[in-house]
Every structure is written in structure tokens, then in C-alpha cells.
Amino acid sequence: MNNPARSSLPEDAFESISVLAAPDPRTARDWVHTATSVNALEGESREILPPPGTESPDDLIASAFPRFVRNRGSDLSMVVGRFVEGVKESLERGLSARWDQYVSVQGRYGVERLDGEGRPVVWAEFYAPDLEAYLIPHLIHARAVASGRTVFSDDVLSPERFLLGPARMLLTLNGEGTEVVSFQPWISRACVEEAESHFIAHVRQAAGDSASTFGVMVDECVVRFLRERGIVAPPEWEDDLATALAARGVGSVESTSSTTAGERGFNICFSPGEHWLGSASERLPRISCVVTLRHDDTWGLVLSKVIVKPE
């Protein structure tokens, strides 16, 4: 691709910008958003098997969203069931190719509640008995299932695996319950340390070499920052995922800090990939990130803020 670094960057490219701020999932909007429709289809998507669980997700989600559905206008379970079945098949396809043998995945979802805007909210969970692991699909895969597209880049879309406890997704539908419009990770308290170690490993490797849901979200923030500030011109994620991922380069965790409020901060630096250099005289700025993960009694671990700026 012809996407060299700009020899003269705009002055505002060196200003910091907060590109993600997601507070409590009960009020957060557009955390990870897809604006595409999902049609409810007849079929066997309701045949969702429950894996063993160590806590009640229905009780947890009911405490966060007290309102429940009385009279829904559409068969919401068909919409959610189709999404869960699509993700389940995507996970089985990718894991089986990676392990060179068939890997089965069980999927299940809960009873819908209502958020503050009257939209149905449902949890979904994926479990691989052969791996004894809970799975959170790569967010690009989840978007593809929601929009009815097919993703073939299984090699760079590994799911995140959790061995110590449940890890789920929180789905939000539109007000009519006819499409999944957003989804976000729901990491249980048992998996907090596991998720943090996955995140650090993800940052320290080239994008695509490690699987961390929070890491992918930070990658998207960095790539979006590079594109919007005119530092480099990576393609859109849907057009050329591997090249877009490579734009953020390899990262390093410079330092970490914790607060009494249950927050942990990560100071991170990314060095954009060498293939973005136009000539030896041009140098891309290193990208600095401050990432805040917050511990939460209900949600376990939440990515609450990402601040990105060039050094």
C-alpha cells in the first residue's frame, strides 16, 4: 500500500485526545457499536447448550438492570439466538482450524432486561469443553456475525480464552428488540488477573499475535487516532484488518499504577510499523497511551478510559 508517513504533520496531531471513555455499562453507549440489522431467522439457533457456571449471571444482570420486559413486540430470543449461534459457529471454525481438529463450543444466553433507555439487554456466554475455557470472540468476528458478513481472517482473530472463571458478552438490542446494536465484554471477578495478563501480553506483541478483548479495543483506539490525526492512513478494519492492525506497531508497558478506587493504569508506548515509513529521513512519532482498567463488583473488569497522544 502507498501510505507513507506525512513529512509535515498537522500541529494538532501532537495534542492528546481521549478516544474512549466508557463508564458503567449500565449507562455507557457506543462502547463497541454496530449499526447493522440482524434479521430473525427460523432454525435451530435456539438449541443453545449451557456450560457449567460458578455464579448466576441472571442475578447479577438483574441487580444492574432492575427493569424487565413485560410485553415485547418481537421474538427477541430468535434475534439473540441467531447471534449466539453465529458466533458459536465462527468460534468452532476458527478454533478447529487453529488446533487442527474439531473443537466444539457451547453457547447460551439469559433472560432479557431493560436498560435506562428501554432497550433489551442480554448476556451471552461461550464455553469450549475440550479446552475447559470460556471464550470471548474477537470483536471483529462479533461485528461480522451481527451484520451478516463473513470473516475469513481466522489467523488474526483468535478469541480470548479464560480458564479461571466465566467470561461473557453483554448484548444490547434496539428498542424494538429486532437487532443487536452493541456488545461489550463481561469479565467476571474470577478472571480479573487473567484478563490483565492477557492485556499486557497483547500490548507487547505485534497486533494479531495475542488475544485480549481489551487489547483489541485499545488497538482500535490507536488506529483510529493515527487515521483521524493524519499521522498515517491505515485502511478501515473491514477492508484490510491485518494492515490496520500492523499500523499500531509493537507496544511496551512502561509502567503501571493502582488506586484505592479499584482502578489500574497502564502507561503504554506503541512504535508504528516500519512499513509506514516513507523514507529514512521521515520518522513517525511514538504513540503514548494511558489505559485505565477498573474493577467492578458486577462487571469484574471494565475498560474505562483510553487516552492517546504522540510523544
Short mmCIF file of C-alpha atoms in Angstrom, two decimals:
data_model
loop_
_atom_site.label_atom_id
_atom_site.label_comp_id
_atom_site.label_asym_id
_atom_site.label_seq_id
_atom_site.Cartn_x
_atom_site.Cartn_y
_atom_site.Cartn_z
CA MET A 1 0.00 0.00 0.00
CA ASN A 2 1.05 3.57 -0.56
CA ASN A 3 0.61 5.00 2.93
CA PRO A 4 3.85 6.73 3.90
CA ALA A 5 4.12 8.91 6.95
CA ARG A 6 3.49 12.56 6.38
CA SER A 7 6.67 14.63 6.39
CA SER A 8 4.88 17.57 7.95
CA LEU A 9 2.26 16.54 10.46
CA PRO A 10 -0.59 18.88 11.37
CA GLU A 11 0.06 20.86 14.50
CA ASP A 12 -2.94 19.38 16.32
CA ALA A 13 -1.63 15.85 15.72
CA PHE A 14 0.54 16.31 18.79
CA GLU A 15 -2.32 17.19 21.10
CA SER A 16 -3.64 14.46 23.36
CA ILE A 17 -7.11 13.17 22.74
CA SER A 18 -9.33 10.90 24.78
CA VAL A 19 -10.70 8.45 22.26
CA LEU A 20 -12.57 6.11 24.59
CA ALA A 21 -14.36 6.80 27.82
CA ALA A 22 -16.80 4.12 28.90
CA PRO A 23 -18.17 4.44 32.44
CA ASP A 24 -20.56 1.92 33.99
CA PRO A 25 -22.02 -0.46 31.37
CA ARG A 26 -25.45 0.49 32.69
CA THR A 27 -25.06 3.92 31.14
CA ALA A 28 -22.30 3.50 28.53
CA ARG A 29 -23.32 3.81 24.89
CA ASP A 30 -21.42 3.04 21.69
CA TRP A 31 -18.74 1.12 23.54
CA VAL A 32 -18.41 -1.27 20.67
CA HIS A 33 -21.08 -0.47 18.15
CA THR A 34 -22.51 -2.00 15.03
CA ALA A 35 -25.20 -0.15 13.16
CA THR A 36 -26.32 -3.05 11.01
CA SER A 37 -29.52 -5.03 11.10
CA VAL A 38 -29.90 -8.65 12.13
CA ASN A 39 -32.93 -10.48 10.81
CA ALA A 40 -34.54 -13.12 13.00
CA LEU A 41 -34.47 -16.46 11.19
CA GLU A 42 -36.30 -19.69 11.84
CA GLY A 43 -33.99 -22.60 12.55
CA GLU A 44 -32.11 -24.37 15.29
CA SER A 45 -30.46 -21.28 16.74
CA ARG A 46 -32.49 -21.79 19.92
CA GLU A 47 -30.67 -25.05 20.62
CA ILE A 48 -28.10 -23.44 22.90
CA LEU A 49 -26.41 -25.66 25.48
CA PRO A 50 -25.42 -24.30 28.91
CA PRO A 51 -21.87 -24.85 30.15
CA PRO A 52 -21.24 -25.24 33.87
CA GLY A 53 -21.30 -21.93 35.72
CA THR A 54 -19.96 -20.73 39.06
CA GLU A 55 -22.25 -17.75 39.54
CA SER A 56 -25.69 -16.62 38.46
CA PRO A 57 -25.41 -14.16 35.55
CA ASP A 58 -29.17 -13.56 35.68
CA ASP A 59 -28.96 -12.39 39.29
CA LEU A 60 -26.01 -10.14 38.51
CA ILE A 61 -27.63 -8.56 35.48
CA ALA A 62 -30.94 -8.16 37.33
CA SER A 63 -29.14 -6.18 40.04
CA ALA A 64 -27.70 -3.87 37.38
CA PHE A 65 -30.87 -3.60 35.28
CA PRO A 66 -33.95 -3.86 37.58
CA ARG A 67 -36.45 -3.30 34.76
CA PHE A 68 -37.64 -6.37 32.86
CA VAL A 69 -39.60 -6.99 29.67
CA ARG A 70 -43.37 -7.28 30.10
CA ASN A 71 -44.76 -7.26 26.57
CA ARG A 72 -42.20 -7.33 23.82
CA GLY A 73 -43.28 -6.68 20.25
CA SER A 74 -40.97 -9.21 18.58
CA ASP A 75 -39.48 -12.58 19.33
CA LEU A 76 -36.27 -11.29 20.87
CA SER A 77 -34.98 -14.78 21.60
CA MET A 78 -34.79 -15.50 17.88
CA VAL A 79 -32.59 -12.44 17.31
CA VAL A 80 -30.28 -13.21 20.22
CA GLY A 81 -30.32 -16.93 19.42
CA ARG A 82 -29.27 -16.28 15.84
CA PHE A 83 -26.42 -14.04 17.01
CA VAL A 84 -25.22 -16.58 19.58
CA GLU A 85 -25.42 -19.44 17.09
CA GLY A 86 -23.49 -17.41 14.51
CA VAL A 87 -20.72 -16.59 17.00
CA LYS A 88 -20.65 -20.22 18.16
CA GLU A 89 -20.12 -21.45 14.59
CA SER A 90 -17.47 -18.80 13.99
CA LEU A 91 -15.58 -19.85 17.13
CA GLU A 92 -15.76 -23.53 16.23
CA ARG A 93 -14.49 -22.83 12.72
CA GLY A 94 -11.54 -20.73 13.89
CA LEU A 95 -10.53 -22.95 16.83
CA SER A 96 -10.80 -26.14 14.79
CA ALA A 97 -8.53 -24.67 12.13
CA ARG A 98 -6.03 -23.50 14.74
CA TRP A 99 -5.95 -26.81 16.66
CA ASP A 100 -6.18 -28.93 13.51
CA GLN A 101 -9.08 -30.91 14.98
CA TYR A 102 -12.74 -30.27 15.65
CA VAL A 103 -13.29 -28.11 18.73
CA SER A 104 -16.88 -27.83 19.91
CA VAL A 105 -18.27 -24.69 21.52
CA GLN A 106 -21.40 -24.40 23.63
CA GLY A 107 -23.34 -21.14 23.70
CA ARG A 108 -26.09 -19.87 25.93
CA TYR A 109 -27.82 -16.60 26.74
CA GLY A 110 -30.02 -15.23 29.51
CA VAL A 111 -33.35 -13.56 30.02
CA GLU A 112 -33.57 -10.02 28.73
CA ARG A 113 -33.72 -6.96 30.99
CA LEU A 114 -34.15 -3.31 30.05
CA ASP A 115 -31.54 -0.56 30.21
CA GLY A 116 -32.30 3.06 31.08
CA GLU A 117 -33.48 3.77 27.54
CA GLY A 118 -35.84 0.82 27.40
CA ARG A 119 -33.60 -1.32 25.20
CA PRO A 120 -33.30 -5.07 25.90
CA VAL A 121 -30.02 -6.17 27.47
CA VAL A 122 -28.98 -9.83 27.44
CA TRP A 123 -25.86 -11.74 28.48
CA ALA A 124 -24.31 -14.36 26.21
CA GLU A 125 -21.68 -16.95 27.07
CA PHE A 126 -19.47 -19.33 25.07
CA TYR A 127 -17.67 -22.35 26.50
CA ALA A 128 -15.34 -24.90 24.88
CA PRO A 129 -15.49 -28.17 26.91
CA ASP A 130 -12.43 -29.65 25.20
CA LEU A 131 -10.35 -26.63 26.17
CA GLU A 132 -12.12 -26.14 29.52
CA ALA A 133 -12.22 -22.46 28.65
CA TYR A 134 -14.73 -19.66 28.41
CA LEU A 135 -14.36 -17.69 25.20
CA ILE A 136 -14.92 -14.08 24.17
CA PRO A 137 -14.86 -13.77 20.38
CA HIS A 138 -12.70 -11.21 18.65
CA LEU A 139 -14.83 -8.10 18.35
CA ILE A 140 -14.37 -8.04 14.57
CA HIS A 141 -15.88 -11.51 14.43
CA ALA A 142 -18.82 -10.44 16.61
CA ARG A 143 -19.49 -7.45 14.35
CA ALA A 144 -19.37 -9.66 11.28
CA VAL A 145 -21.94 -12.03 12.76
CA ALA A 146 -24.19 -9.14 13.75
CA SER A 147 -24.07 -7.66 10.25
CA GLY A 148 -24.36 -10.94 8.39
CA ARG A 149 -20.87 -10.70 6.88
CA THR A 150 -18.27 -13.47 6.67
CA VAL A 151 -14.77 -13.03 8.08
CA PHE A 152 -12.04 -15.30 6.74
CA SER A 153 -9.10 -13.89 8.74
CA ASP A 154 -9.28 -16.55 11.45
CA ASP A 155 -5.49 -16.40 11.79
CA VAL A 156 -5.63 -12.87 13.22
CA LEU A 157 -8.96 -13.16 15.02
CA SER A 158 -8.27 -15.54 17.89
CA PRO A 159 -10.83 -15.48 20.71
CA GLU A 160 -9.74 -14.69 24.23
CA ARG A 161 -9.73 -17.78 26.46
CA PHE A 162 -10.42 -17.77 30.20
CA LEU A 163 -9.63 -20.77 32.39
CA LEU A 164 -10.31 -19.43 35.89
CA GLY A 165 -13.98 -18.49 35.64
CA PRO A 166 -16.83 -17.21 33.48
CA ALA A 167 -16.31 -14.56 30.84
CA ARG A 168 -19.30 -13.34 28.85
CA MET A 169 -20.59 -10.71 26.48
CA LEU A 170 -23.25 -8.13 27.29
CA LEU A 171 -25.54 -7.56 24.30
CA THR A 172 -27.77 -4.53 23.80
CA LEU A 173 -30.60 -4.59 21.26
CA ASN A 174 -32.55 -1.76 19.72
CA GLY A 175 -35.79 -0.66 21.38
CA GLU A 176 -37.86 -3.00 19.21
CA GLY A 177 -35.66 -5.99 20.02
CA THR A 178 -35.08 -6.70 16.34
CA GLU A 179 -31.29 -6.31 16.12
CA VAL A 180 -28.15 -6.47 18.23
CA VAL A 181 -26.75 -2.94 18.17
CA SER A 182 -23.85 -3.15 20.62
CA PHE A 183 -21.84 -5.64 22.65
CA GLN A 184 -19.10 -5.45 25.23
CA PRO A 185 -17.02 -7.91 27.25
CA TRP A 186 -18.24 -9.00 30.68
CA ILE A 187 -15.24 -10.30 32.62
CA SER A 188 -16.16 -11.93 35.92
CA ARG A 189 -14.22 -11.17 39.09
CA ALA A 190 -12.59 -14.60 38.96
CA CYS A 191 -10.93 -13.65 35.67
CA VAL A 192 -9.63 -10.18 36.52
CA GLU A 193 -5.96 -11.15 36.87
CA GLU A 194 -6.20 -13.40 33.83
CA ALA A 195 -7.65 -10.56 31.73
CA GLU A 196 -4.95 -8.15 32.88
CA SER A 197 -2.17 -10.60 31.99
CA HIS A 198 -3.76 -11.18 28.56
CA PHE A 199 -3.89 -7.41 28.05
CA ILE A 200 -0.21 -6.89 28.89
CA ALA A 201 0.84 -9.78 26.62
CA HIS A 202 -1.32 -8.37 23.80
CA VAL A 203 0.30 -4.94 24.04
CA ARG A 204 3.83 -6.34 23.99
CA GLN A 205 3.29 -8.37 20.82
CA ALA A 206 2.50 -7.34 17.29
CA ALA A 207 -1.23 -6.88 16.92
CA GLY A 208 -2.85 -10.16 15.94
CA ASP A 209 -0.25 -12.33 17.72
CA SER A 210 -2.15 -12.36 21.02
CA ALA A 211 -5.78 -12.32 22.09
CA SER A 212 -7.15 -9.76 24.54
CA THR A 213 -10.58 -8.20 24.19
CA PHE A 214 -9.44 -5.03 25.96
CA GLY A 215 -6.28 -5.08 23.86
CA VAL A 216 -8.32 -5.13 20.66
CA MET A 217 -10.36 -2.18 21.90
CA VAL A 218 -7.17 -0.23 22.60
CA ASP A 219 -5.77 -1.22 19.18
CA GLU A 220 -8.87 0.27 17.56
CA CYS A 221 -8.40 3.48 19.54
CA VAL A 222 -4.76 3.77 18.44
CA VAL A 223 -5.51 3.05 14.76
CA ARG A 224 -8.43 5.48 14.82
CA PHE A 225 -6.17 8.14 16.35
CA LEU A 226 -3.49 7.61 13.68
CA ARG A 227 -6.08 7.90 10.95
CA GLU A 228 -8.06 10.87 12.32
CA ARG A 229 -4.96 12.91 13.19
CA GLY A 230 -3.38 12.34 9.78
CA ILE A 231 -0.27 10.62 11.15
CA VAL A 232 -0.69 7.55 8.93
CA ALA A 233 -3.52 6.37 6.71
CA PRO A 234 -4.27 2.74 7.60
CA PRO A 235 -7.23 1.12 5.87
CA GLU A 236 -10.54 0.53 7.55
CA TRP A 237 -10.73 -2.55 9.75
CA GLU A 238 -13.25 -4.23 7.48
CA ASP A 239 -11.15 -3.55 4.35
CA ASP A 240 -7.75 -4.87 5.42
CA LEU A 241 -7.68 -5.96 9.04
CA ALA A 242 -4.10 -7.24 9.10
CA THR A 243 -2.68 -3.98 7.68
CA ALA A 244 -4.79 -1.86 10.00
CA LEU A 245 -3.59 -3.87 12.99
CA ALA A 246 0.04 -3.58 11.88
CA ALA A 247 -0.26 0.21 11.84
CA ARG A 248 -0.15 0.41 15.62
CA GLY A 249 3.18 -1.44 15.75
CA VAL A 250 4.64 -3.27 18.72
CA GLY A 251 3.92 -1.84 22.14
CA SER A 252 5.59 -1.75 25.53
CA VAL A 253 4.15 -1.28 29.00
CA GLU A 254 6.27 1.47 30.53
CA SER A 255 4.66 1.49 33.97
CA THR A 256 1.53 0.58 35.91
CA SER A 257 -0.25 2.19 38.83
CA SER A 258 -3.18 1.34 41.09
CA THR A 259 -5.63 3.43 43.10
CA THR A 260 -7.77 2.76 46.15
CA ALA A 261 -10.83 3.15 43.90
CA GLY A 262 -10.00 -0.17 42.23
CA GLU A 263 -8.50 1.34 39.10
CA ARG A 264 -5.28 0.23 37.48
CA GLY A 265 -3.49 2.45 34.99
CA PHE A 266 -1.12 1.33 32.25
CA ASN A 267 1.31 3.72 30.57
CA ILE A 268 1.95 2.23 27.13
CA CYS A 269 4.01 3.21 24.10
CA PHE A 270 3.49 1.98 20.54
CA SER A 271 6.01 2.30 17.72
CA PRO A 272 4.08 2.33 14.42
CA GLY A 273 5.14 -0.36 11.96
CA GLU A 274 8.24 0.23 9.82
CA HIS A 275 6.30 -0.25 6.57
CA TRP A 276 4.60 3.10 7.23
CA LEU A 277 7.93 4.97 6.86
CA GLY A 278 8.11 6.85 3.59
CA SER A 279 11.89 7.31 3.68
CA ALA A 280 14.80 7.05 6.08
CA SER A 281 14.53 10.76 6.87
CA GLU A 282 10.92 10.51 7.99
CA ARG A 283 10.12 9.35 11.46
CA LEU A 284 6.74 8.52 12.86
CA PRO A 285 6.15 9.70 16.42
CA ARG A 286 5.89 7.06 19.09
CA ILE A 287 2.31 6.82 20.30
CA SER A 288 1.71 7.07 24.02
CA CYS A 289 -1.36 5.54 25.63
CA VAL A 290 -2.76 5.77 29.12
CA VAL A 291 -5.20 2.92 29.64
CA THR A 292 -7.37 2.61 32.75
CA LEU A 293 -8.98 -0.68 33.79
CA ARG A 294 -11.50 -0.53 36.63
CA HIS A 295 -12.51 -3.33 39.00
CA ASP A 296 -16.28 -3.58 39.46
CA ASP A 297 -18.35 -5.81 41.75
CA THR A 298 -20.84 -6.66 38.99
CA TRP A 299 -18.78 -6.48 35.79
CA GLY A 300 -15.47 -7.76 37.16
CA LEU A 301 -13.18 -5.68 34.97
CA VAL A 302 -14.08 -2.68 32.82
CA LEU A 303 -12.03 -0.72 30.30
CA SER A 304 -12.96 2.74 31.48
CA LYS A 305 -10.63 5.11 29.62
CA VAL A 306 -8.03 5.28 26.86
CA ILE A 307 -6.03 8.47 26.23
CA VAL A 308 -3.85 8.53 23.12
CA LYS A 309 -1.19 11.09 22.10
CA PRO A 310 2.05 11.20 20.12
CA GLU A 311 5.26 11.60 22.11
#
